Amino acid sequence: MAIPDLAVHSMGANKYAVLVDVGYLYAAAGEVLLSAKERKEYRVAADELIQSLQKHALERIPGELLRVYWYDAARDRVPTVDQRVIAQLPWVKVRLGNLNARGQQKGVDAQIRSDLEALARHHAVSDTVLIAGDEDMVPAVEAAQAYGVRVHLWGVEPPFGTNQAERLVWESDTVEILTADFLRPYFNRAPIPVTVPPPPSPAQVFAARAAKPVPPKPTHGAASPKLGPSRPRVEEVGEHVAQKWILTRGRDNIRDLLPGPILPTVIDTELLIEAEKELGHSLRPYPEARVWLRDGFWARVYREFDLGVGVSSK
């Protein structure tokens, strides 16, 4: 009769996965580091945090990283700006549950349990790191262990007492606490909104901007220069794209872009693609048009949040 653990570990080729309950990780870290009760009170450098967790696992878990599973929630499962950026990271799989009107996550625990059991059942890993605290994880931990997978439970240092279910701690093969010092570089308190005078109207904005110099007419026999799109038209499209984003993704998600004016690369590329669709032609040959596009985008976003008019460059 074969020994199950040896058979599974051989088939799994000593790979491991890191499963992160983001709701638990953020809430516990926000409490111990900033005494924060809600996520909107702080900002997280998630990409740097994930890299740090990957390195931490590499130093402790035998084998090769399969991937990081990042379990979070969003309203109607429409990803936020931060979640879209995280999804672009290598070796990271974003799983989204639903966030209801009261800010409660729905469906996240079920996704974690399903993935943990599936990874073990299909012999995809020999070890898993689980960053979670809910007792609902216990049946999945036991199921994974039945397939010969070792489960390493990581928690966040609590300000006092414990922030993980006692049964979950009991059932895990190893337990480690991520200290406040380990997490501190990646969590910062959100800036306090500043009250500013009402922004100018779009007409005032456009009127105040200096007119673009008219290029000299080509001399006789010279080829006519290729004309690019007009600045007002590009800025108008930038504002229109921003308005669509606010309507489809919500004010809370767009707020993650503030204070600007730098856009994440993923979002900046998406802005260009959306604008080109509306204009009906490419903006790639016109670097100055990219600047105007961002100007229009930020002008609309800044008006939405009563922050004045943002200009990416003069």
C-alpha positions as a printed Julia matrix, in Angstrom:
314×3 Matrix{Float64}:
   0.0    0.0     0.0
   1.47   3.38   -1.06
   2.09   6.08    1.51
  -0.24   8.97    0.49
   2.05  11.83    1.56
   5.03  10.53   -0.42
   2.94   9.92   -3.52
   1.35  13.36   -3.46
   4.57  15.23   -2.76
   6.25  13.45   -5.66
   3.43  14.35   -8.05
   3.27  17.9    -6.74
   6.98  18.35   -7.52
   7.4   20.35   -4.29
   5.43  23.36   -5.41
   3.56  25.64   -3.06
   0.85  28.3    -3.31
   0.15  31.35   -1.16
  -3.54  32.0    -0.48
  -4.29  35.45    0.93
  -7.59  36.54    2.46
  -7.08  40.25    1.72
  -9.99  41.31    3.92
  -8.37  39.66    6.94
  -4.84  40.82    6.09
  -5.79  44.46    5.51
  -8.19  44.74    8.46
  -5.77  43.14   10.92
  -2.78  45.18    9.69
  -4.8   48.41    9.62
  -5.84  47.83   13.22
  -2.4   47.04   14.65
  -0.52  49.66   12.62
  -2.95  52.58   12.4
  -5.84  51.74   14.75
  -8.01  51.94   11.63
 -11.42  50.33   11.44
 -12.17  50.77    7.71
 -10.08  50.27    4.58
 -10.76  53.79    3.33
  -8.67  55.1     6.24
  -5.39  53.82    4.8
  -3.51  53.11    1.57
  -1.63  49.89    0.82
   1.36  49.4    -1.48
  -0.07  46.04   -2.5
   2.44  45.22   -5.22
   5.37  45.7    -2.82
   3.54  43.78   -0.08
   2.97  40.82   -2.41
   6.64  40.77   -3.41
   7.6   40.76    0.26
   5.22  37.87    1.0
   6.66  35.93   -1.94
  10.18  36.43   -0.62
   9.11  35.49    2.91
   7.58  32.23    1.64
  10.64  31.43   -0.5
  12.81  31.58    2.61
  10.53  29.24    4.6
   8.66  26.84    2.33
  10.42  24.08    0.37
   9.89  24.0    -3.37
   8.85  26.41   -6.11
   6.09  29.02   -5.99
   3.11  28.03   -8.11
   1.34  31.38   -7.66
  -0.2   33.81   -5.16
  -4.0   33.73   -4.91
  -5.27  37.18   -3.87
  -8.85  36.98   -2.55
 -10.64  40.31   -2.28
 -14.09  41.79   -2.92
 -15.55  44.56   -5.08
 -19.0   45.97   -5.68
 -20.72  43.79   -8.29
 -17.31  42.13   -8.71
 -16.11  45.1   -10.8
 -12.39  45.42   -9.93
 -11.07  48.62   -8.39
  -8.07  50.47   -9.79
  -5.79  48.8    -7.22
  -7.19  45.35   -8.0
  -6.68  45.86  -11.73
  -3.03  46.77  -11.13
  -2.51  43.75   -8.84
  -4.03  41.43  -11.47
  -1.23  42.45  -13.86
   1.51  41.23  -11.49
   3.35  38.01  -12.44
   2.41  34.84  -10.57
  -0.63  36.52   -9.0
  -4.25  35.41   -9.48
  -6.91  37.87   -8.28
 -10.16  36.27   -7.1
 -13.07  38.62   -6.4
 -16.1   38.13   -4.24
 -18.94  40.62   -3.99
 -18.95  43.66   -1.7
 -22.45  44.54   -0.55
 -23.83  47.98    0.31
 -22.75  47.61    3.94
 -19.15  46.85    2.97
 -19.41  43.13    3.79
 -17.57  40.56    1.68
 -19.66  37.76    0.17
 -18.32  34.63   -1.48
 -14.63  35.14   -0.62
 -14.35  32.35    1.96
 -16.03  29.91   -0.42
 -13.49  30.72   -3.14
 -10.57  30.16   -0.78
 -11.96  26.82    0.4
 -12.64  25.68   -3.17
  -9.16  26.57   -4.43
  -7.38  25.07   -1.43
  -9.2   21.75   -1.84
  -8.75  21.74   -5.64
  -5.0   22.39   -5.44
  -4.63  19.49   -3.03
  -6.97  17.12   -4.89
  -5.16  17.64   -8.2
  -1.73  17.3    -6.55
  -0.75  20.75   -7.81
   1.14  21.59   -4.62
   2.83  19.88   -1.69
   2.49  22.91    0.63
   0.21  25.94    0.95
   0.59  29.16    2.87
  -2.77  30.38    4.12
  -3.1   33.96    5.36
  -6.53  33.98    6.98
  -8.23  33.95   10.34
 -11.76  32.58    9.9
 -12.81  29.25   11.38
 -14.71  28.57    8.13
 -11.31  27.62    6.64
 -10.95  24.56    8.9
 -12.82  22.02    6.68
 -10.72  23.04    3.66
  -7.51  22.75    5.68
  -8.51  19.26    6.82
  -9.43  18.25    3.26
  -6.1   19.47    1.89
  -4.21  17.62    4.59
  -6.12  14.44    3.75
  -4.55  14.66    0.27
  -1.11  14.96    1.86
  -0.68  18.74    1.55
   0.95  20.65    4.38
  -0.85  23.86    5.41
   1.2   26.73    6.86
  -1.0   29.32    8.56
   0.25  32.9     8.68
  -1.46  35.56   10.74
  -1.05  39.26   11.5
   0.32  40.35   14.85
  -2.73  41.42   16.91
  -2.7   44.52   19.13
  -3.85  42.2    21.92
  -5.32  38.7    22.27
  -5.7   36.9    18.94
  -7.27  37.63   15.55
  -7.4   34.01   14.28
  -9.83  31.24   15.16
  -8.37  28.82   17.69
  -9.46  25.73   15.71
  -7.81  27.06   12.56
  -4.55  27.45   14.49
  -4.87  23.94   15.9
  -5.48  22.24   12.57
  -2.66  23.94   10.62
   0.7   22.19   10.29
   2.76  25.28   11.15
   1.79  28.72   12.39
   3.65  32.01   11.95
   2.8   35.58   12.86
   3.67  38.43   10.48
   4.94  41.19   12.75
   3.87  44.82   12.67
   7.42  45.76   11.65
   7.2   43.41    8.65
   3.95  45.01    7.44
   4.57  48.66    8.39
   6.38  49.75    5.17
   3.32  48.9     3.05
   0.53  50.66    5.01
   0.04  54.43    5.22
  -2.8   56.53    6.49
  -4.98  57.98    3.73
  -4.55  61.73    3.19
  -7.24  63.96    4.67
  -9.31  65.64    1.92
  -8.54  69.34    1.53
 -11.36  71.82    1.03
 -10.69  74.13   -1.91
 -12.7   76.85   -3.68
 -15.14  75.7    -6.39
 -13.32  74.83   -9.62
 -13.76  76.92  -12.77
 -16.19  75.82  -15.44
 -14.93  73.96  -18.53
 -15.43  77.11  -20.61
 -13.24  79.12  -18.23
 -10.6   76.39  -18.24
 -10.38  76.24  -22.02
 -10.42  80.04  -22.33
  -7.59  80.42  -19.82
  -5.27  78.07  -21.61
  -2.9   79.65  -24.08
  -3.75  79.09  -27.7
  -1.43  76.72  -29.52
   0.89  78.6   -31.95
  -0.12  78.19  -35.58
   2.68  76.43  -37.51
   4.05  78.32  -40.53
   2.69  77.4   -43.91
   4.99  75.12  -45.91
   7.01  76.75  -48.66
   6.22  76.05  -52.33
   7.09  72.5   -53.25
   7.49  71.26  -49.65
   5.37  68.39  -48.36
   2.49  69.41  -46.08
   3.04  68.32  -42.45
   0.75  65.63  -41.08
  -1.91  67.32  -38.99
  -2.74  65.78  -35.62
  -5.96  66.02  -33.62
  -6.92  69.34  -32.05
  -6.22  69.94  -28.38
  -9.79  70.86  -27.39
 -11.14  67.72  -29.06
  -8.61  65.44  -27.32
  -9.26  67.06  -23.94
 -12.99  66.67  -24.5
 -12.52  62.95  -25.15
 -10.35  62.65  -22.03
 -13.15  64.19  -19.97
 -15.72  61.93  -21.56
 -13.66  58.79  -20.78
 -13.26  59.96  -17.18
 -17.02  60.48  -16.89
 -17.66  56.92  -18.15
 -15.22  55.55  -15.6
 -16.91  57.43  -12.77
 -20.32  56.08  -13.8
 -19.22  52.47  -14.34
 -16.63  52.05  -11.59
 -18.01  54.4    -8.98
 -16.61  57.35   -7.06
 -14.87  55.12   -4.49
 -12.83  53.34   -7.15
 -11.89  56.51   -9.01
 -10.87  58.09   -5.7
  -8.02  55.54   -5.6
  -6.38  57.46   -8.46
  -6.07  60.65   -6.39
  -4.21  62.87   -5.84
  -2.73  62.34   -9.33
  -1.64  63.46  -11.83
   0.35  60.26  -12.5
  -1.77  57.33  -13.71
  -0.72  53.69  -13.2
   0.68  52.32  -16.46
  -2.2   49.87  -16.85
  -4.8   52.62  -16.45
  -2.92  55.07  -18.67
  -2.83  52.5   -21.48
  -6.54  51.81  -21.08
  -7.26  55.56  -21.24
  -5.37  55.75  -24.55
  -7.24  52.78  -26.02
 -10.65  54.16  -25.0
  -9.81  57.59  -26.41
  -8.64  56.15  -29.73
 -11.93  54.27  -30.02
 -13.87  57.51  -29.6
 -11.66  59.53  -31.93
 -11.6   56.84  -34.59
  -7.84  57.03  -35.13
  -4.53  56.44  -33.33
  -2.87  58.95  -31.03
   0.44  57.05  -30.93
   2.21  59.37  -33.44
   1.29  62.46  -31.38
   3.03  62.53  -27.95
   1.54  65.94  -27.17
  -1.97  64.49  -27.67
  -1.29  61.98  -24.88
  -0.62  64.91  -22.54
  -3.83  66.7   -23.6
  -5.76  63.45  -23.1
  -4.52  63.17  -19.51
  -5.28  66.86  -18.94
  -8.89  66.32  -19.95
  -9.16  63.15  -17.86
  -7.84  64.84  -14.71
  -9.92  67.98  -15.29
 -13.08  65.86  -15.08
 -11.89  63.78  -12.11
 -10.78  66.85  -10.16
 -14.12  68.58  -10.75
 -15.93  65.46   -9.57
 -14.1   65.64   -6.24
 -14.02  69.46   -5.97
 -10.22  69.54   -6.12
  -9.74  72.14   -8.85
  -8.3   71.44  -12.29
  -5.43  69.01  -12.79
  -2.92  69.53  -15.59
  -0.28  66.87  -16.21
   2.12  69.27  -17.91
   2.23  72.77  -19.29
